[in-house]
Amino acid sequence: MAAGKTLNRHLIEEGGWRQDGAGDLLALLEPMALAGKILAREIDQAALAGKLGLAGDANATGDMQKKLDVIGNEIVMDAFAGCSLVAGIASEELDEAVVMSTSEDARYLLCTDPLDGSSNTDVNAPLGTIFGIFRRGRTGELSGGEFLQKGSEQVCAGYVLYGTSTVLVYTVGAGVHGFTLDRGVGEFMLSHHDIRCPEKGSVYSANVGRHKAWKPGVRRYLDHVTEQDKSTGRPHSLRYTGALVADLHRCLLDGGVYFYPGDPGSPNGKLRLLYECAPLACVAEQAGGAASTGRGRLLEVMPEAIHQRTPIAVGSVDNVALYERFMAEE
Ligand code: AHG
Ligand code: MN
Ligand code: MN
């Protein structure tokens, strides 16, 4: 039996990041992979180690933190503590960006949602870690404003999905590749080479419990996908896990769309632009899919704040385009 290809070997041989050399890519993704492995272990053992339930505080966007949110944030920060390339981290679980390295080599910025889908922690349902990496425009003292870059400026983005197996998916603009954690060996092994998102799919993921608050365009889109029409493969099927990473992973592999629109109480929806939506939009586009705010390309949105929210529709190009058409009719 062939030994298979580890993430590190793949990055060296075909990482596709010639501009900065494979060295930077390896140095950035190695700590991310390490954090993924440690978090997979912590999630696995959480019920036995008293690590389920609430931590007691709210984070910067008002969500009550789970113990695993706090642990996840510490794991990612610890994993990058020795990485001199990363000047600072913006995280869902940090009020403000923190400085990680003051080295001359600190030419990157990391945005992360350390634990996505944290309502799932106590019910053994899927979770994720999201990451997006930007280049810094300068060296010297870090300012929070440096993180405010369009998603299209990301040089690397991806996620780890803690599901029936643990999978790391990344892109640096040379395809989207997935690696499954072999727990016996302790390595992420190449399992999904060059993921291509189907042009269309018959699955939609959304918290339809909120549909009465949605704008008419989104409600009409929901009516459309739930209509009976054999010739166009409708109704579509609803799949919603409570973890964006898991729902997007399904869309990437099987086709479909995940959407979280705004409503009057929260005009920009729930999801955060910098460390949730932009990295996943980058992965989706690189896999041949699309990501929109409902009004235009999500990767073109210029953030004004680290914890800014945005409405999103992400997944198969045809599905996202149709969603945009319904939004435009309002
Ligand atoms: P997080 O756990 O990082 O706060 O993110 C949860 C996000 C996303 O993963 C999920 O799809 C969505 O919030 C769920 O929101 P609803 O509970 O409104 O469905
Ligand atoms: Mn999240
Ligand atoms: Mn989170």
PDB file of C-alpha atoms in Angstrom, residues 10-211:
ATOM      1  CA  HIS A  10       2.280  18.370  -0.698  1.00  0.00           C
ATOM      2  CA  LEU A  11       3.151  21.973   0.252  1.00  0.00           C
ATOM      3  CA  ILE A  12       6.802  21.476  -0.700  1.00  0.00           C
ATOM      4  CA  GLU A  13       6.045  19.711  -3.983  1.00  0.00           C
ATOM      5  CA  GLU A  14       2.943  21.488  -5.257  1.00  0.00           C
ATOM      6  CA  GLY A  15       1.990  24.192  -2.809  1.00  0.00           C
ATOM      7  CA  GLY A  16       1.952  26.548  -5.759  1.00  0.00           C
ATOM      8  CA  TRP A  17       3.195  29.517  -3.782  1.00  0.00           C
ATOM      9  CA  ARG A  18       6.197  30.394  -5.841  1.00  0.00           C
ATOM     10  CA  GLN A  19       6.177  34.126  -5.153  1.00  0.00           C
ATOM     11  CA  ASP A  20       7.122  33.831  -1.512  1.00  0.00           C
ATOM     12  CA  GLY A  21       8.598  30.382  -1.823  1.00  0.00           C
ATOM     13  CA  ALA A  22       7.203  27.219  -0.348  1.00  0.00           C
ATOM     14  CA  GLY A  23       9.095  28.067   2.858  1.00  0.00           C
ATOM     15  CA  ASP A  24       6.629  30.761   3.935  1.00  0.00           C
ATOM     16  CA  LEU A  25       3.668  28.593   3.079  1.00  0.00           C
ATOM     17  CA  LEU A  26       5.040  25.713   5.131  1.00  0.00           C
ATOM     18  CA  ALA A  27       5.851  27.996   8.048  1.00  0.00           C
ATOM     19  CA  LEU A  28       2.288  29.404   8.010  1.00  0.00           C
ATOM     20  CA  LEU A  29       0.320  26.217   7.513  1.00  0.00           C
ATOM     21  CA  GLU A  30       2.354  24.018   9.851  1.00  0.00           C
ATOM     22  CA  PRO A  31       1.101  25.840  12.996  1.00  0.00           C
ATOM     23  CA  MET A  32      -2.441  25.906  11.593  1.00  0.00           C
ATOM     24  CA  ALA A  33      -2.299  22.136  11.059  1.00  0.00           C
ATOM     25  CA  LEU A  34      -0.850  21.654  14.533  1.00  0.00           C
ATOM     26  CA  ALA A  35      -3.676  23.714  16.040  1.00  0.00           C
ATOM     27  CA  GLY A  36      -6.151  21.570  14.083  1.00  0.00           C
ATOM     28  CA  LYS A  37      -4.661  18.344  15.439  1.00  0.00           C
ATOM     29  CA  ILE A  38      -4.641  19.588  19.033  1.00  0.00           C
ATOM     30  CA  LEU A  39      -8.179  20.961  18.762  1.00  0.00           C
ATOM     31  CA  ALA A  40      -9.378  17.667  17.260  1.00  0.00           C
ATOM     32  CA  ARG A  41      -7.986  15.909  20.325  1.00  0.00           C
ATOM     33  CA  GLU A  42      -9.490  18.458  22.745  1.00  0.00           C
ATOM     34  CA  ILE A  43     -12.926  18.228  21.085  1.00  0.00           C
ATOM     35  CA  ASP A  44     -12.730  14.442  21.146  1.00  0.00           C
ATOM     36  CA  GLN A  45     -11.969  14.358  24.884  1.00  0.00           C
ATOM     37  CA  ALA A  46     -14.001  17.398  25.984  1.00  0.00           C
ATOM     38  CA  ALA A  47     -16.891  15.496  27.567  1.00  0.00           C
ATOM     39  CA  LEU A  48     -14.463  13.382  29.604  1.00  0.00           C
ATOM     40  CA  ALA A  49     -12.274  16.310  30.630  1.00  0.00           C
ATOM     41  CA  GLY A  50     -15.015  18.695  31.833  1.00  0.00           C
ATOM     42  CA  LYS A  51     -14.551  21.012  28.835  1.00  0.00           C
ATOM     43  CA  LEU A  52     -18.139  21.225  27.585  1.00  0.00           C
ATOM     44  CA  GLY A  53     -20.530  24.057  28.396  1.00  0.00           C
ATOM     45  CA  LEU A  54     -20.174  27.790  28.801  1.00  0.00           C
ATOM     46  CA  ALA A  55     -17.016  29.602  29.861  1.00  0.00           C
ATOM     47  CA  GLY A  56     -18.986  32.472  31.411  1.00  0.00           C
ATOM     48  CA  ASP A  57     -18.041  35.538  29.343  1.00  0.00           C
ATOM     49  CA  ALA A  58     -19.320  37.058  26.098  1.00  0.00           C
ATOM     50  CA  ASN A  59     -16.983  37.675  23.159  1.00  0.00           C
ATOM     51  CA  ALA A  60     -16.610  40.905  21.161  1.00  0.00           C
ATOM     52  CA  THR A  61     -19.703  40.213  19.055  1.00  0.00           C
ATOM     53  CA  GLY A  62     -21.848  39.356  22.074  1.00  0.00           C
ATOM     54  CA  ASP A  63     -21.853  35.552  21.808  1.00  0.00           C
ATOM     55  CA  MET A  64     -21.561  33.665  25.100  1.00  0.00           C
ATOM     56  CA  GLN A  65     -18.245  31.845  24.899  1.00  0.00           C
ATOM     57  CA  LYS A  66     -18.120  28.103  25.307  1.00  0.00           C
ATOM     58  CA  LYS A  67     -15.142  26.611  27.149  1.00  0.00           C
ATOM     59  CA  LEU A  68     -14.038  25.148  23.825  1.00  0.00           C
ATOM     60  CA  ASP A  69     -14.153  28.628  22.193  1.00  0.00           C
ATOM     61  CA  VAL A  70     -11.649  29.863  24.753  1.00  0.00           C
ATOM     62  CA  ILE A  71      -9.542  26.706  24.493  1.00  0.00           C
ATOM     63  CA  GLY A  72      -9.623  26.863  20.694  1.00  0.00           C
ATOM     64  CA  ASN A  73      -8.414  30.458  20.722  1.00  0.00           C
ATOM     65  CA  GLU A  74      -5.559  29.581  23.091  1.00  0.00           C
ATOM     66  CA  ILE A  75      -4.570  26.605  20.944  1.00  0.00           C
ATOM     67  CA  VAL A  76      -4.366  28.694  17.759  1.00  0.00           C
ATOM     68  CA  MET A  77      -2.432  31.465  19.525  1.00  0.00           C
ATOM     69  CA  ASP A  78      -0.022  28.989  21.136  1.00  0.00           C
ATOM     70  CA  ALA A  79       0.533  27.228  17.799  1.00  0.00           C
ATOM     71  CA  PHE A  80       1.522  30.534  16.161  1.00  0.00           C
ATOM     72  CA  ALA A  81       3.523  31.823  19.136  1.00  0.00           C
ATOM     73  CA  GLY A  82       6.778  30.579  17.656  1.00  0.00           C
ATOM     74  CA  CYS A  83       5.984  31.596  14.066  1.00  0.00           C
ATOM     75  CA  SER A  84       7.969  34.773  13.421  1.00  0.00           C
ATOM     76  CA  LEU A  85       6.203  35.335  10.068  1.00  0.00           C
ATOM     77  CA  VAL A  86       2.876  36.297  11.661  1.00  0.00           C
ATOM     78  CA  ALA A  87       2.819  39.844  13.040  1.00  0.00           C
ATOM     79  CA  GLY A  88      -0.613  39.610  14.625  1.00  0.00           C
ATOM     80  CA  ILE A  89      -3.856  37.703  15.003  1.00  0.00           C
ATOM     81  CA  ALA A  90      -7.442  38.909  14.734  1.00  0.00           C
ATOM     82  CA  SER A  91      -9.794  36.348  16.245  1.00  0.00           C
ATOM     83  CA  GLU A  92     -13.502  36.056  16.932  1.00  0.00           C
ATOM     84  CA  GLU A  93     -12.548  35.448  20.560  1.00  0.00           C
ATOM     85  CA  LEU A  94     -10.252  38.484  20.964  1.00  0.00           C
ATOM     86  CA  ASP A  95     -11.693  41.984  21.439  1.00  0.00           C
ATOM     87  CA  GLU A  96      -8.819  43.484  19.456  1.00  0.00           C
ATOM     88  CA  ALA A  97      -6.027  42.158  17.269  1.00  0.00           C
ATOM     89  CA  VAL A  98      -2.973  41.021  19.241  1.00  0.00           C
ATOM     90  CA  VAL A  99       0.697  41.282  18.340  1.00  0.00           C
ATOM     91  CA  MET A 100       2.359  37.904  17.785  1.00  0.00           C
ATOM     92  CA  SER A 101       5.799  38.764  16.411  1.00  0.00           C
ATOM     93  CA  THR A 102       7.838  41.956  16.142  1.00  0.00           C
ATOM     94  CA  SER A 103      10.459  40.270  13.943  1.00  0.00           C
ATOM     95  CA  GLU A 104      11.522  41.853  10.634  1.00  0.00           C
ATOM     96  CA  ASP A 105      10.116  38.660   9.066  1.00  0.00           C
ATOM     97  CA  ALA A 106       6.625  39.353  10.397  1.00  0.00           C
ATOM     98  CA  ARG A 107       5.057  39.975   6.995  1.00  0.00           C
ATOM     99  CA  TYR A 108       1.693  38.232   7.448  1.00  0.00           C
ATOM    100  CA  LEU A 109      -1.523  38.697   9.423  1.00  0.00           C
ATOM    101  CA  LEU A 110      -3.802  35.875  10.551  1.00  0.00           C
ATOM    102  CA  CYS A 111      -7.585  36.157  10.867  1.00  0.00           C
ATOM    103  CA  THR A 112      -9.309  33.251  12.570  1.00  0.00           C
ATOM    104  CA  ASP A 113     -12.539  31.877  13.923  1.00  0.00           C
ATOM    105  CA  PRO A 114     -10.910  29.290  16.191  1.00  0.00           C
ATOM    106  CA  LEU A 115     -14.114  27.350  16.801  1.00  0.00           C
ATOM    107  CA  ASP A 116     -16.952  27.701  14.323  1.00  0.00           C
ATOM    108  CA  GLY A 117     -20.348  26.283  15.228  1.00  0.00           C
ATOM    109  CA  SER A 118     -19.847  26.408  18.975  1.00  0.00           C
ATOM    110  CA  SER A 119     -23.557  25.724  19.658  1.00  0.00           C
ATOM    111  CA  ASN A 120     -22.598  22.191  18.532  1.00  0.00           C
ATOM    112  CA  THR A 121     -19.945  21.539  21.179  1.00  0.00           C
ATOM    113  CA  ASP A 122     -22.220  19.890  23.721  1.00  0.00           C
ATOM    114  CA  VAL A 123     -24.224  17.775  21.271  1.00  0.00           C
ATOM    115  CA  ASN A 124     -21.392  16.023  19.423  1.00  0.00           C
ATOM    116  CA  ALA A 125     -22.133  17.784  16.141  1.00  0.00           C
ATOM    117  CA  PRO A 126     -19.567  19.200  13.662  1.00  0.00           C
ATOM    118  CA  LEU A 127     -17.260  22.112  14.422  1.00  0.00           C
ATOM    119  CA  GLY A 128     -14.648  24.011  12.457  1.00  0.00           C
ATOM    120  CA  THR A 129     -11.681  26.353  12.540  1.00  0.00           C
ATOM    121  CA  ILE A 130     -11.483  29.065   9.865  1.00  0.00           C
ATOM    122  CA  PHE A 131      -8.326  30.921   8.820  1.00  0.00           C
ATOM    123  CA  GLY A 132      -7.396  33.651   6.369  1.00  0.00           C
ATOM    124  CA  ILE A 133      -3.909  35.103   5.901  1.00  0.00           C
ATOM    125  CA  PHE A 134      -3.087  38.565   4.553  1.00  0.00           C
ATOM    126  CA  ARG A 135       0.221  40.144   3.668  1.00  0.00           C
ATOM    127  CA  ARG A 136       1.268  43.213   5.676  1.00  0.00           C
ATOM    128  CA  GLY A 137       1.900  46.367   3.764  1.00  0.00           C
ATOM    129  CA  ARG A 138       4.732  47.389   6.097  1.00  0.00           C
ATOM    130  CA  THR A 139       6.935  46.321   8.996  1.00  0.00           C
ATOM    131  CA  GLY A 140       7.219  47.879  12.439  1.00  0.00           C
ATOM    132  CA  GLU A 141       4.551  48.336  15.079  1.00  0.00           C
ATOM    133  CA  LEU A 142       1.290  46.584  14.269  1.00  0.00           C
ATOM    134  CA  SER A 143      -1.924  48.551  14.051  1.00  0.00           C
ATOM    135  CA  GLY A 144      -5.398  46.979  14.043  1.00  0.00           C
ATOM    136  CA  GLY A 145      -6.175  48.910  10.855  1.00  0.00           C
ATOM    137  CA  GLU A 146      -3.745  46.728   8.902  1.00  0.00           C
ATOM    138  CA  PHE A 147      -6.282  43.891   9.108  1.00  0.00           C
ATOM    139  CA  LEU A 148      -8.876  45.921   7.236  1.00  0.00           C
ATOM    140  CA  GLN A 149      -8.219  44.485   3.790  1.00  0.00           C
ATOM    141  CA  LYS A 150     -10.567  43.160   1.142  1.00  0.00           C
ATOM    142  CA  GLY A 151     -10.933  39.368   1.171  1.00  0.00           C
ATOM    143  CA  SER A 152      -9.513  39.317  -2.348  1.00  0.00           C
ATOM    144  CA  GLU A 153      -6.154  40.275  -0.796  1.00  0.00           C
ATOM    145  CA  GLN A 154      -5.860  37.013   1.142  1.00  0.00           C
ATOM    146  CA  VAL A 155      -2.798  34.989   0.213  1.00  0.00           C
ATOM    147  CA  CYS A 156      -3.955  31.820   1.926  1.00  0.00           C
ATOM    148  CA  ALA A 157      -7.292  30.713   3.344  1.00  0.00           C
ATOM    149  CA  GLY A 158      -8.928  27.571   4.567  1.00  0.00           C
ATOM    150  CA  TYR A 159     -10.547  25.659   7.350  1.00  0.00           C
ATOM    151  CA  VAL A 160     -10.380  22.585   9.510  1.00  0.00           C
ATOM    152  CA  LEU A 161     -13.609  20.601   9.805  1.00  0.00           C
ATOM    153  CA  TYR A 162     -14.045  18.409  12.882  1.00  0.00           C
ATOM    154  CA  GLY A 163     -16.718  16.054  11.617  1.00  0.00           C
ATOM    155  CA  THR A 164     -16.900  12.336  11.101  1.00  0.00           C
ATOM    156  CA  SER A 165     -13.217  12.807  10.383  1.00  0.00           C
ATOM    157  CA  THR A 166     -10.965  15.846  10.750  1.00  0.00           C
ATOM    158  CA  VAL A 167     -10.209  17.488   7.416  1.00  0.00           C
ATOM    159  CA  LEU A 168      -7.981  20.478   6.639  1.00  0.00           C
ATOM    160  CA  VAL A 169      -8.830  22.357   3.422  1.00  0.00           C
ATOM    161  CA  TYR A 170      -6.661  25.201   2.113  1.00  0.00           C
ATOM    162  CA  THR A 171      -6.031  27.348  -0.929  1.00  0.00           C
ATOM    163  CA  VAL A 172      -3.241  29.694  -1.941  1.00  0.00           C
ATOM    164  CA  GLY A 173      -4.750  30.379  -5.333  1.00  0.00           C
ATOM    165  CA  ALA A 174      -3.535  27.154  -6.928  1.00  0.00           C
ATOM    166  CA  GLY A 175      -6.580  24.987  -6.397  1.00  0.00           C
ATOM    167  CA  VAL A 176      -8.266  23.832  -3.222  1.00  0.00           C
ATOM    168  CA  HIS A 177      -6.882  20.765  -1.516  1.00  0.00           C
ATOM    169  CA  GLY A 178      -8.179  18.674   1.390  1.00  0.00           C
ATOM    170  CA  PHE A 179      -6.249  16.534   3.886  1.00  0.00           C
ATOM    171  CA  THR A 180      -7.721  14.020   6.287  1.00  0.00           C
ATOM    172  CA  LEU A 181      -6.145  13.581   9.712  1.00  0.00           C
ATOM    173  CA  ASP A 182      -4.704  10.103  10.165  1.00  0.00           C
ATOM    174  CA  ARG A 183      -4.820  10.000  13.948  1.00  0.00           C
ATOM    175  CA  GLY A 184      -2.618   6.896  14.123  1.00  0.00           C
ATOM    176  CA  VAL A 185       0.174   8.610  12.197  1.00  0.00           C
ATOM    177  CA  GLY A 186      -0.594  12.100  13.510  1.00  0.00           C
ATOM    178  CA  GLU A 187      -0.480  13.660  10.034  1.00  0.00           C
ATOM    179  CA  PHE A 188      -2.925  15.350   7.684  1.00  0.00           C
ATOM    180  CA  MET A 189      -2.808  13.142   4.554  1.00  0.00           C
ATOM    181  CA  LEU A 190      -3.890  14.290   1.092  1.00  0.00           C
ATOM    182  CA  SER A 191      -7.408  12.941   0.519  1.00  0.00           C
ATOM    183  CA  HIS A 192      -9.152  15.552  -1.685  1.00  0.00           C
ATOM    184  CA  HIS A 193      -6.875  16.789  -4.436  1.00  0.00           C
ATOM    185  CA  ASP A 194      -8.086  19.822  -6.400  1.00  0.00           C
ATOM    186  CA  ILE A 195     -11.640  20.086  -5.046  1.00  0.00           C
ATOM    187  CA  ARG A 196     -14.026  21.460  -7.700  1.00  0.00           C
ATOM    188  CA  CYS A 197     -17.373  22.787  -6.528  1.00  0.00           C
ATOM    189  CA  PRO A 198     -20.192  21.584  -8.827  1.00  0.00           C
ATOM    190  CA  GLU A 199     -21.717  24.449 -10.870  1.00  0.00           C
ATOM    191  CA  LYS A 200     -25.093  23.790  -9.322  1.00  0.00           C
ATOM    192  CA  GLY A 201     -26.522  21.740  -6.529  1.00  0.00           C
ATOM    193  CA  SER A 202     -29.850  20.816  -5.023  1.00  0.00           C
ATOM    194  CA  VAL A 203     -29.085  21.494  -1.354  1.00  0.00           C
ATOM    195  CA  TYR A 204     -29.570  24.725   0.570  1.00  0.00           C
ATOM    196  CA  SER A 205     -28.323  25.568   4.062  1.00  0.00           C
ATOM    197  CA  ALA A 206     -29.892  28.388   6.039  1.00  0.00           C
ATOM    198  CA  ASN A 207     -31.550  29.016   9.385  1.00  0.00           C
ATOM    199  CA  VAL A 208     -35.032  29.065   7.874  1.00  0.00           C
ATOM    200  CA  GLY A 209     -36.462  29.480  11.365  1.00  0.00           C
ATOM    201  CA  ARG A 210     -35.710  33.167  10.787  1.00  0.00           C
ATOM    202  CA  HIS A 211     -37.438  33.394   7.390  1.00  0.00           C
TER     203      HIS A 211
END
